[in-house]
Structure formats: structure tokens, C-alpha cells
Amino acid sequence: MNDGLATVLIAMLGGAIRVSTPFMFVALGECLTEKSGRVNLGLEGTLVLGAMVAYAASYHTGSPWAGVFAAGVAGSALGAMHGSICKLPKVNDVAVGIAMMLFGTGVAFFFGKPYIQPTAPRLPSLPLGGWSDSSSLKSALDVNPLFFVGIVIAIVMAWALRNTRWGLVVRTVGDSAAAARAMGISVDLVRFLTTTVGGFLAGVGGAFLSLSYPGSWNQGLSSGQGLMAVALVIFARWNPMRCVIAALLFGGAGAIGPALQSVGITQGYYFFNAAPYILTLVIMIATSSAKRSARDMPGELSMAR
Amino acid sequence: MALANLSRRAFLQTTAAGTAGLALSLGGATRAFAADLTVGIVYVGARDDFGWNQAHAVAIQALKLVPGVKVVEEENVPETDACAKTMESMINLDGAGLILATSFGYYTPFVVDMAKKYPKVEFRHAAPLWDKDKDPKNAGSYFGYLNQGHYVDGVAAGLSTKSNKLGFVAAKPIASVLSNINSFMLGARKVNPNAVVQVIFTGDWSMPVREAEAASALVDAGCDVITCHVDSPKVVIETAEKRGVKSCGHNASQAPLAPKGFITGAEYKWETIYKGYAADLAAGKTLSNFTAGGIELDMVQNTPFGAGATDAAKTAATAAIADMKAKKPIYVGPLKDNKTGKIVIDKTYGNLDPYLDQMNYLLEGVVGSIT
């Protein structure tokens, strides 16, 4: 049974590392966008389009990193589109986001057709488990560089939001558009930029899905991960570091279902497969507080108004 | 727009009813589409998904070569009234005389309703759901006993494993999935009595990330051959290849995805059924309402051996294919289930015996639970 426990723990570690990366990128992108007072629900579409573009670009150029960059550019294009539509008067960003989600997945499916069959070069991963004899630990510690990139982005973003003039501008725009205007800041421009950068990050998250794990392009690839990541931002209370932790937790919990079945605990797999959602709910309830959430939430978000 | 659609449909419906009435009064008029047949096929996903839809699409490519047959296809049609609309437009706009609905959830109510509404059009659905007492006579079912292919896979896998542990990533515990798992295990045990099949259920037909996790977890648990029953086995086979273990395919050919470890795979050969329908309609015969078979009727086949198959595995699997052609039974009773040790298969059943369609258990030799 100890062996079984070790297997499950290793699987959860591996799952946390493998599955969390796309969540992390989308959540960080959305976190930045929401910090400026705008919600972009379209990131599910951005994620899918990013996955498709990354696979296609990697296939044509032979370089997976070119694929990652192309995915980021495609994501920024969608983000910029969302940002410029929401600039127009009386436009609801949530409704636009849903439209962008359908648009992004539609475009990805349309242009992605010819790329389901061919095999594109994938992103290499760093074999950090070389010291271990256990093949399962080795595979769990086969970490994609994007995972570390995500953590670095989170640290930089957390620091920049708190300590730089740029960060102050984003937070001001997010908390009170009127105050930002009084300071002479162009609210629309700031939001346009944060949505574009947010789209870039979500696109890169998509590149991870198609070029690293699970590592192939097909239409069911995302199955709602982009939407979950947007929800994780609320769970993480608009804090980039907490976004990383939330993504790790979610990834690790997702590995519980398959891992338990592999060690012979097979009863109730539907329940264990729901573990990430149950865990998220439990933590949300346990840490919820009406006062604190009101303090953390950017004042200009359409759900706050 | 919706209104315009409605009235057009209603108009066509009355016309169809009138024509049907006329045909009836004339008494047994010959089918209008006997010479030229338009076949409409509806897919639930992409035609090139390396899985269920691809298996149908490959067969349709072969059907297109039959003289006098025209094919109209639509993919990514959800199991909602969207599929009814697709079928109607195939009938009204393209003149389809035979509709092939390839996804489980299309049947009730959509195929049944459309069959009642268009009695001159033949509808065939790819799952054994047609009920001869309740359902219209111009509807019907066709199905392949893919478990025979999985049995052959099992024979090859049983001789390919070193750890004696075989992994199976399954979507949902329904009868056809359970029969594939059990047959895979029985094939493996036939040549290797120590083999064990470990199952992980993902809970849904298409969950790429969870399928990759499941395949990884099976490799971590010591399985060195992985197979699956999910809609698109692409992710499972690729994950197995990445982890350096062997794999067996499902639904369509996944051989190109695993150039090192692919052994063989269970594939549908819908071509046989589709060409049979076209030939029957061309000859003016009444279509059969229920068509099903396995390797013995050339409706299921195994993918040509890949680099993962050893010579011993090839020989044994080829013999197993010959057994299937000779209708040798897979389920040789008595067999016990894996939970209570109760005898669930009391005697030996033929491979197409309807008793086996009710399967709701995993046999002894399989590690896993259906709940």
C-alpha cells in the first residue's frame, strides 16, 4: 500500500507540473486583464486557437519555439480584437468575450482541419529526474521549460503590479476609471494593452497543450480548460502568485482519478475524476469572506459594478 | 429565416406524404433511387480524428468509388436537433436515399422521427438500437463486433509484455466497451496465463488531457502494452510511444502515430456494410434492418503489424484471426467476474450471441471496477 501511496503522490506531482501549465498561462493572462478592470471570457477560444496555430507553425517551420511565438501572436490578435471592440460605448465585455470564445474556436477548427493528421515537432522538455532510478519519477520530472517561464512571468507580474509605475497605472485603471482619467491616463489604451498581453499569454498556454502535453492537435483538445482558468483567477483573488498555486492544485488534483485507478483503487472513479472541482469548491468555501473578496476585486470589473 | 425554413419543410413534408400516398395506391412501385443512389453520412466529430469518425470516413472513400453512388458528408454534427436538420437537408436538398447516422445519440429521437417523416428514405444507424417492434421499417442498425479485433490484439499483447501487465484506457463502462476489455484480456490469457489487464475509466468519450494522464498512470503502474477504447485514440497511442511502451490501436489505424511500439489494432471495416447497402439498393432489394458481424463477416479487421510486434506475436495473432474467421468462440464458459468471483458467463457463447450484448461486468483477470 505504501508503494501505492508513493505512486499516487508521484502522479499528483507529475500531474501538477504537466497539467497546470496551460491553466497557469491563461490564468495569468486573465489576471492581468482583470486587474485593469476588464473581463475577457474569450480566452477559451484563444487557448484553442493558440494550440492550433502553434501546431501548424511548428509543422511548417520545423521549430516548436516558432510555434509558441506564433501562438502568442495569434492570441494577442484575438486579445486586441476584444480590447478594441470593448472600447466602443455601451459594449458589454462579458458578452463580447463569449462571442470571442466561439469565434476563436471556430477559426481554430476551420483552419485546423489539415493539421489533425500530420505530426509536428514538439517542445523538448528538461529531464530533471535523471538522478532517480524510478521511471515514474523520471517521467514526472520531465518538465517543460514553459512551466518555469510561467512561474517567472507570475513573479515578475506580481512584483511589477505592486512596485512599478506601469503596475500602478493598471491597478488605478482597474479600480477607478474616473481617477485614472483625472490623472490623464487613457483608460481605453491601458485596457487594450492588458487584454492584448493577456491574449498573448493564453495563446502560449495553447501552444503548451498542442506541443507538449498532451502534445497533439485535435478539436477536443482544450475541453473547457480556458474557461476553468478564468474561474481560477477569481479563486486566486486577482493575485498572480496565487494563480500559479491554484493552477498547480488543480493540475495535481486532476491526476488523482487516473492515479488511484492505476494502483487498484477503482471504486468511485467518477467521484475521483471530479476531484479538481470538488477541491476548488471546498477551498473557495473555506476561504471565502465577503469583506476580503470585495477588497481584492478590481473595482471596475463588470461583476463588481 | 426560421419561419421560412419551417414553411419549406412543411411544404416538402406534405409533398412527400402525397407522393407516398400515391405510391401506396399504385401498389409496390419500384424505388426511385434504384439506379442512382445518393448516400448522406453524418459524423459527430472530425473525419480525420484517428478514431471512430475516421473509420467511417475511410469506408466512405471506398464507397465513393462504386459507380452510380454519390456521397454527401457532414462532420461535427452534435447529437442535438442539429443532426435532424442535417438529415433533412441531405434528403430535401441533395436527394439522399440512404442516410447513415454514425453517432450513438443520433438514434432516439432524431433518426426515428426522420424515418417516420420520410418513409421513402432508408436510415441506418451505427449502434444496435433498432427495435423491430417499435421502430419504423425504413430504419435500422448496423454494428461491428470490434471485440474480436481486441481479442486478436490481446493475443499479440500477451506475447509482447514482459511485466505481464497490460493497460486499457476506457471511456465509459457500457457493454461494448466492457466486451472489448474482456476480450482483450481473454486473448492475452490464451497465450499468457499470467497476464493481467488494468483498466482506467476516464468517464467520457473525448478527454485528451485525462486520457494522457491515464496512459501515463498505467505506464507508472508497470504496464508495458497500452490500448484503449475512446473516441480518438491519438493521445493514448502517442503517450504510450513517448513513454517507450508498446501499444495496440482501436477504431482506425494508428500505426503512423507509434513507429516504434505499435503492435496491431482493432479496426472497423464499415466498407463491407456500406458497399453491401449500395449493392442491395441498386439491385432493388429490401435493405436488412439489422447488420452486424465481426472478422468472420469481414466487418472488423486488424491493422497490419507494426514495429512493436515480435515474430511470436505475429504468428499467434495471425492464428487468432484465423480462429475468428472460423467462428471459434472468445467467451468459453464458465467465466467469473472480477469483483465477487460469481460465474457470470455460465457456458460457451458464440461470438455474436445476443447474451453477450448485455455485458455489465469485468471478468476475472481484469483489474478495475465499473462503478
JSON list of C-alpha atoms in Angstrom, two decimals, chain B residues 157-295:
[
{"chain": "B", "resi": 157, "resn": "ALA", "atom": "CA", "xyz": [-0.10, -8.13, -26.48]},
{"chain": "B", "resi": 158, "resn": "GLY", "atom": "CA", "xyz": [0.07, -11.19, -24.22]},
{"chain": "B", "resi": 159, "resn": "LEU", "atom": "CA", "xyz": [3.20, -12.30, -26.07]},
{"chain": "B", "resi": 160, "resn": "SER", "atom": "CA", "xyz": [4.68, -8.79, -26.15]},
{"chain": "B", "resi": 161, "resn": "THR", "atom": "CA", "xyz": [4.56, -7.96, -22.45]},
{"chain": "B", "resi": 162, "resn": "LYS", "atom": "CA", "xyz": [7.47, -8.53, -20.09]},
{"chain": "B", "resi": 163, "resn": "SER", "atom": "CA", "xyz": [5.73, -7.32, -16.93]},
{"chain": "B", "resi": 164, "resn": "ASN", "atom": "CA", "xyz": [2.55, -9.31, -17.69]},
{"chain": "B", "resi": 165, "resn": "LYS", "atom": "CA", "xyz": [0.60, -6.12, -17.07]},
{"chain": "B", "resi": 166, "resn": "LEU", "atom": "CA", "xyz": [-1.44, -4.67, -19.91]},
{"chain": "B", "resi": 167, "resn": "GLY", "atom": "CA", "xyz": [-3.08, -1.26, -19.66]},
{"chain": "B", "resi": 168, "resn": "PHE", "atom": "CA", "xyz": [-6.51, -0.30, -21.02]},
{"chain": "B", "resi": 169, "resn": "VAL", "atom": "CA", "xyz": [-7.77, 3.30, -21.12]},
{"chain": "B", "resi": 170, "resn": "ALA", "atom": "CA", "xyz": [-11.56, 3.14, -21.41]},
{"chain": "B", "resi": 171, "resn": "ALA", "atom": "CA", "xyz": [-14.18, 5.86, -21.72]},
{"chain": "B", "resi": 172, "resn": "LYS", "atom": "CA", "xyz": [-17.39, 4.59, -20.14]},
{"chain": "B", "resi": 173, "resn": "PRO", "atom": "CA", "xyz": [-18.41, 1.22, -18.72]},
{"chain": "B", "resi": 174, "resn": "ILE", "atom": "CA", "xyz": [-21.06, 0.34, -21.35]},
{"chain": "B", "resi": 175, "resn": "ALA", "atom": "CA", "xyz": [-21.49, -3.14, -22.81]},
{"chain": "B", "resi": 176, "resn": "SER", "atom": "CA", "xyz": [-19.43, -2.70, -25.96]},
{"chain": "B", "resi": 177, "resn": "VAL", "atom": "CA", "xyz": [-16.51, -1.17, -24.05]},
{"chain": "B", "resi": 178, "resn": "LEU", "atom": "CA", "xyz": [-16.63, -3.90, -21.39]},
{"chain": "B", "resi": 179, "resn": "SER", "atom": "CA", "xyz": [-16.71, -6.57, -24.09]},
{"chain": "B", "resi": 180, "resn": "ASN", "atom": "CA", "xyz": [-13.60, -5.08, -25.69]},
{"chain": "B", "resi": 181, "resn": "ILE", "atom": "CA", "xyz": [-11.76, -5.07, -22.35]},
{"chain": "B", "resi": 182, "resn": "ASN", "atom": "CA", "xyz": [-12.82, -8.63, -21.51]},
{"chain": "B", "resi": 183, "resn": "SER", "atom": "CA", "xyz": [-11.96, -9.93, -24.98]},
{"chain": "B", "resi": 184, "resn": "PHE", "atom": "CA", "xyz": [-8.55, -8.22, -24.85]},
{"chain": "B", "resi": 185, "resn": "MET", "atom": "CA", "xyz": [-7.89, -9.95, -21.53]},
{"chain": "B", "resi": 186, "resn": "LEU", "atom": "CA", "xyz": [-9.11, -13.35, -22.77]},
{"chain": "B", "resi": 187, "resn": "GLY", "atom": "CA", "xyz": [-6.86, -13.05, -25.84]},
{"chain": "B", "resi": 188, "resn": "ALA", "atom": "CA", "xyz": [-3.87, -12.20, -23.66]},
{"chain": "B", "resi": 189, "resn": "ARG", "atom": "CA", "xyz": [-4.60, -15.04, -21.22]},
{"chain": "B", "resi": 190, "resn": "LYS", "atom": "CA", "xyz": [-4.98, -17.53, -24.04]},
{"chain": "B", "resi": 191, "resn": "VAL", "atom": "CA", "xyz": [-1.27, -17.21, -24.81]},
{"chain": "B", "resi": 192, "resn": "ASN", "atom": "CA", "xyz": [-0.05, -15.94, -21.43]},
{"chain": "B", "resi": 193, "resn": "PRO", "atom": "CA", "xyz": [-2.00, -17.21, -18.39]},
{"chain": "B", "resi": 194, "resn": "ASN", "atom": "CA", "xyz": [-0.20, -14.73, -16.10]},
{"chain": "B", "resi": 195, "resn": "ALA", "atom": "CA", "xyz": [-1.32, -11.63, -17.99]},
{"chain": "B", "resi": 196, "resn": "VAL", "atom": "CA", "xyz": [-3.44, -9.06, -16.17]},
{"chain": "B", "resi": 197, "resn": "VAL", "atom": "CA", "xyz": [-5.34, -6.19, -17.78]},
{"chain": "B", "resi": 198, "resn": "GLN", "atom": "CA", "xyz": [-5.54, -2.99, -15.78]},
{"chain": "B", "resi": 199, "resn": "VAL", "atom": "CA", "xyz": [-8.34, -0.57, -16.71]},
{"chain": "B", "resi": 200, "resn": "ILE", "atom": "CA", "xyz": [-8.67, 3.17, -16.15]},
{"chain": "B", "resi": 201, "resn": "PHE", "atom": "CA", "xyz": [-12.02, 4.76, -16.98]},
{"chain": "B", "resi": 202, "resn": "THR", "atom": "CA", "xyz": [-11.85, 8.41, -17.95]},
{"chain": "B", "resi": 203, "resn": "GLY", "atom": "CA", "xyz": [-15.62, 8.91, -17.73]},
{"chain": "B", "resi": 204, "resn": "ASP", "atom": "CA", "xyz": [-16.13, 10.45, -21.16]},
{"chain": "B", "resi": 205, "resn": "TRP", "atom": "CA", "xyz": [-15.56, 9.74, -24.85]},
{"chain": "B", "resi": 206, "resn": "SER", "atom": "CA", "xyz": [-13.13, 12.55, -25.53]},
{"chain": "B", "resi": 207, "resn": "MET", "atom": "CA", "xyz": [-10.95, 13.90, -22.69]},
{"chain": "B", "resi": 208, "resn": "PRO", "atom": "CA", "xyz": [-7.46, 14.32, -24.21]},
{"chain": "B", "resi": 209, "resn": "VAL", "atom": "CA", "xyz": [-5.69, 15.53, -21.07]},
{"chain": "B", "resi": 210, "resn": "ARG", "atom": "CA", "xyz": [-7.23, 12.88, -18.82]},
{"chain": "B", "resi": 211, "resn": "GLU", "atom": "CA", "xyz": [-6.51, 10.19, -21.42]},
{"chain": "B", "resi": 212, "resn": "ALA", "atom": "CA", "xyz": [-2.85, 11.21, -21.43]},
{"chain": "B", "resi": 213, "resn": "GLU", "atom": "CA", "xyz": [-2.82, 11.16, -17.61]},
{"chain": "B", "resi": 214, "resn": "ALA", "atom": "CA", "xyz": [-4.46, 7.72, -17.61]},
{"chain": "B", "resi": 215, "resn": "ALA", "atom": "CA", "xyz": [-1.97, 6.28, -20.10]},
{"chain": "B", "resi": 216, "resn": "SER", "atom": "CA", "xyz": [0.90, 7.75, -18.06]},
{"chain": "B", "resi": 217, "resn": "ALA", "atom": "CA", "xyz": [-0.52, 6.34, -14.83]},
{"chain": "B", "resi": 218, "resn": "LEU", "atom": "CA", "xyz": [-0.78, 2.88, -16.39]},
{"chain": "B", "resi": 219, "resn": "VAL", "atom": "CA", "xyz": [2.85, 3.01, -17.51]},
{"chain": "B", "resi": 220, "resn": "ASP", "atom": "CA", "xyz": [3.83, 4.16, -14.00]},
{"chain": "B", "resi": 221, "resn": "ALA", "atom": "CA", "xyz": [1.93, 1.17, -12.60]},
{"chain": "B", "resi": 222, "resn": "GLY", "atom": "CA", "xyz": [4.13, -1.15, -14.69]},
{"chain": "B", "resi": 223, "resn": "CYS", "atom": "CA", "xyz": [2.02, -1.80, -17.78]},
{"chain": "B", "resi": 224, "resn": "ASP", "atom": "CA", "xyz": [4.17, -2.22, -20.88]},
{"chain": "B", "resi": 225, "resn": "VAL", "atom": "CA", "xyz": [1.43, -2.53, -23.51]},
{"chain": "B", "resi": 226, "resn": "ILE", "atom": "CA", "xyz": [-1.32, 0.10, -23.68]},
{"chain": "B", "resi": 227, "resn": "THR", "atom": "CA", "xyz": [-4.56, 0.03, -25.61]},
{"chain": "B", "resi": 228, "resn": "CYS", "atom": "CA", "xyz": [-7.80, 1.95, -25.31]},
{"chain": "B", "resi": 229, "resn": "HIS", "atom": "CA", "xyz": [-11.45, 2.43, -26.15]},
{"chain": "B", "resi": 230, "resn": "VAL", "atom": "CA", "xyz": [-12.02, 6.16, -26.50]},
{"chain": "B", "resi": 231, "resn": "ASP", "atom": "CA", "xyz": [-13.33, 8.10, -29.49]},
{"chain": "B", "resi": 232, "resn": "SER", "atom": "CA", "xyz": [-9.93, 9.21, -30.70]},
{"chain": "B", "resi": 233, "resn": "PRO", "atom": "CA", "xyz": [-7.03, 7.03, -29.53]},
{"chain": "B", "resi": 234, "resn": "LYS", "atom": "CA", "xyz": [-4.46, 9.52, -30.85]},
{"chain": "B", "resi": 235, "resn": "VAL", "atom": "CA", "xyz": [-3.41, 10.89, -27.45]},
{"chain": "B", "resi": 236, "resn": "VAL", "atom": "CA", "xyz": [-3.24, 7.47, -25.76]},
{"chain": "B", "resi": 237, "resn": "ILE", "atom": "CA", "xyz": [-1.11, 5.90, -28.50]},
{"chain": "B", "resi": 238, "resn": "GLU", "atom": "CA", "xyz": [1.20, 8.93, -28.67]},
{"chain": "B", "resi": 239, "resn": "THR", "atom": "CA", "xyz": [1.63, 8.99, -24.89]},
{"chain": "B", "resi": 240, "resn": "ALA", "atom": "CA", "xyz": [2.50, 5.27, -24.87]},
{"chain": "B", "resi": 241, "resn": "GLU", "atom": "CA", "xyz": [5.06, 5.84, -27.62]},
{"chain": "B", "resi": 242, "resn": "LYS", "atom": "CA", "xyz": [6.55, 8.80, -25.75]},
{"chain": "B", "resi": 243, "resn": "ARG", "atom": "CA", "xyz": [6.88, 6.71, -22.59]},
{"chain": "B", "resi": 244, "resn": "GLY", "atom": "CA", "xyz": [8.59, 3.95, -24.56]},
{"chain": "B", "resi": 245, "resn": "VAL", "atom": "CA", "xyz": [5.96, 1.21, -24.20]},
{"chain": "B", "resi": 246, "resn": "LYS", "atom": "CA", "xyz": [4.09, -0.76, -26.86]},
{"chain": "B", "resi": 247, "resn": "SER", "atom": "CA", "xyz": [0.55, -0.05, -27.96]},
{"chain": "B", "resi": 248, "resn": "CYS", "atom": "CA", "xyz": [-2.47, -1.60, -29.68]},
{"chain": "B", "resi": 249, "resn": "GLY", "atom": "CA", "xyz": [-4.93, 0.54, -31.62]},
{"chain": "B", "resi": 250, "resn": "HIS", "atom": "CA", "xyz": [-8.69, 0.98, -31.70]},
{"chain": "B", "resi": 251, "resn": "ASN", "atom": "CA", "xyz": [-11.34, 2.08, -34.27]},
{"chain": "B", "resi": 252, "resn": "ALA", "atom": "CA", "xyz": [-8.99, 3.09, -37.11]},
{"chain": "B", "resi": 253, "resn": "SER", "atom": "CA", "xyz": [-5.32, 2.67, -37.92]},
{"chain": "B", "resi": 254, "resn": "GLN", "atom": "CA", "xyz": [-2.99, 4.47, -35.52]},
{"chain": "B", "resi": 255, "resn": "ALA", "atom": "CA", "xyz": [0.12, 2.79, -36.89]},
{"chain": "B", "resi": 256, "resn": "PRO", "atom": "CA", "xyz": [1.71, 6.07, -38.10]},
{"chain": "B", "resi": 257, "resn": "LEU", "atom": "CA", "xyz": [1.48, 7.55, -34.57]},
{"chain": "B", "resi": 258, "resn": "ALA", "atom": "CA", "xyz": [3.75, 4.96, -32.99]},
{"chain": "B", "resi": 259, "resn": "PRO", "atom": "CA", "xyz": [6.52, 3.98, -35.42]},
{"chain": "B", "resi": 260, "resn": "LYS", "atom": "CA", "xyz": [8.43, 2.11, -32.68]},
{"chain": "B", "resi": 261, "resn": "GLY", "atom": "CA", "xyz": [5.88, 0.48, -30.41]},
{"chain": "B", "resi": 262, "resn": "PHE", "atom": "CA", "xyz": [2.74, -0.17, -32.44]},
{"chain": "B", "resi": 263, "resn": "ILE", "atom": "CA", "xyz": [1.76, -3.86, -32.40]},
{"chain": "B", "resi": 264, "resn": "THR", "atom": "CA", "xyz": [-1.62, -4.09, -34.16]},
{"chain": "B", "resi": 265, "resn": "GLY", "atom": "CA", "xyz": [-5.08, -2.64, -33.65]},
{"chain": "B", "resi": 266, "resn": "ALA", "atom": "CA", "xyz": [-8.78, -3.43, -33.77]},
{"chain": "B", "resi": 267, "resn": "GLU", "atom": "CA", "xyz": [-10.36, -1.64, -36.72]},
{"chain": "B", "resi": 268, "resn": "TYR", "atom": "CA", "xyz": [-13.86, -1.44, -38.09]},
{"chain": "B", "resi": 269, "resn": "LYS", "atom": "CA", "xyz": [-14.31, -2.26, -41.75]},
{"chain": "B", "resi": 270, "resn": "TRP", "atom": "CA", "xyz": [-17.56, -0.37, -42.40]},
{"chain": "B", "resi": 271, "resn": "GLU", "atom": "CA", "xyz": [-16.75, -0.56, -46.11]},
{"chain": "B", "resi": 272, "resn": "THR", "atom": "CA", "xyz": [-18.19, -4.08, -46.24]},
{"chain": "B", "resi": 273, "resn": "ILE", "atom": "CA", "xyz": [-21.52, -2.92, -44.80]},
{"chain": "B", "resi": 274, "resn": "TYR", "atom": "CA", "xyz": [-21.74, 0.28, -46.85]},
{"chain": "B", "resi": 275, "resn": "LYS", "atom": "CA", "xyz": [-20.97, -1.43, -50.14]},
{"chain": "B", "resi": 276, "resn": "GLY", "atom": "CA", "xyz": [-23.49, -4.12, -49.22]},
{"chain": "B", "resi": 277, "resn": "TYR", "atom": "CA", "xyz": [-26.20, -1.49, -48.74]},
{"chain": "B", "resi": 278, "resn": "ALA", "atom": "CA", "xyz": [-25.37, 0.17, -52.05]},
{"chain": "B", "resi": 279, "resn": "ALA", "atom": "CA", "xyz": [-25.43, -3.17, -53.87]},
{"chain": "B", "resi": 280, "resn": "ASP", "atom": "CA", "xyz": [-28.77, -4.17, -52.30]},
{"chain": "B", "resi": 281, "resn": "LEU", "atom": "CA", "xyz": [-30.38, -0.85, -53.21]},
{"chain": "B", "resi": 282, "resn": "ALA", "atom": "CA", "xyz": [-29.02, -1.00, -56.76]},
{"chain": "B", "resi": 283, "resn": "ALA", "atom": "CA", "xyz": [-30.47, -4.49, -57.12]},
{"chain": "B", "resi": 284, "resn": "GLY", "atom": "CA", "xyz": [-33.84, -3.25, -55.83]},
{"chain": "B", "resi": 285, "resn": "LYS", "atom": "CA", "xyz": [-33.67, -5.48, -52.76]},
{"chain": "B", "resi": 286, "resn": "THR", "atom": "CA", "xyz": [-35.07, -4.54, -49.37]},
{"chain": "B", "resi": 287, "resn": "LEU", "atom": "CA", "xyz": [-32.33, -3.46, -47.01]},
{"chain": "B", "resi": 288, "resn": "SER", "atom": "CA", "xyz": [-31.74, -5.56, -43.95]},
{"chain": "B", "resi": 289, "resn": "ASN", "atom": "CA", "xyz": [-32.78, -3.82, -40.74]},
{"chain": "B", "resi": 290, "resn": "PHE", "atom": "CA", "xyz": [-30.01, -5.30, -38.71]},
{"chain": "B", "resi": 291, "resn": "THR", "atom": "CA", "xyz": [-26.50, -5.91, -39.99]},
{"chain": "B", "resi": 292, "resn": "ALA", "atom": "CA", "xyz": [-23.77, -6.95, -37.59]},
{"chain": "B", "resi": 293, "resn": "GLY", "atom": "CA", "xyz": [-20.69, -9.06, -37.65]},
{"chain": "B", "resi": 294, "resn": "GLY", "atom": "CA", "xyz": [-17.05, -9.31, -36.85]},
{"chain": "B", "resi": 295, "resn": "ILE", "atom": "CA", "xyz": [-13.95, -10.67, -38.52]}
]
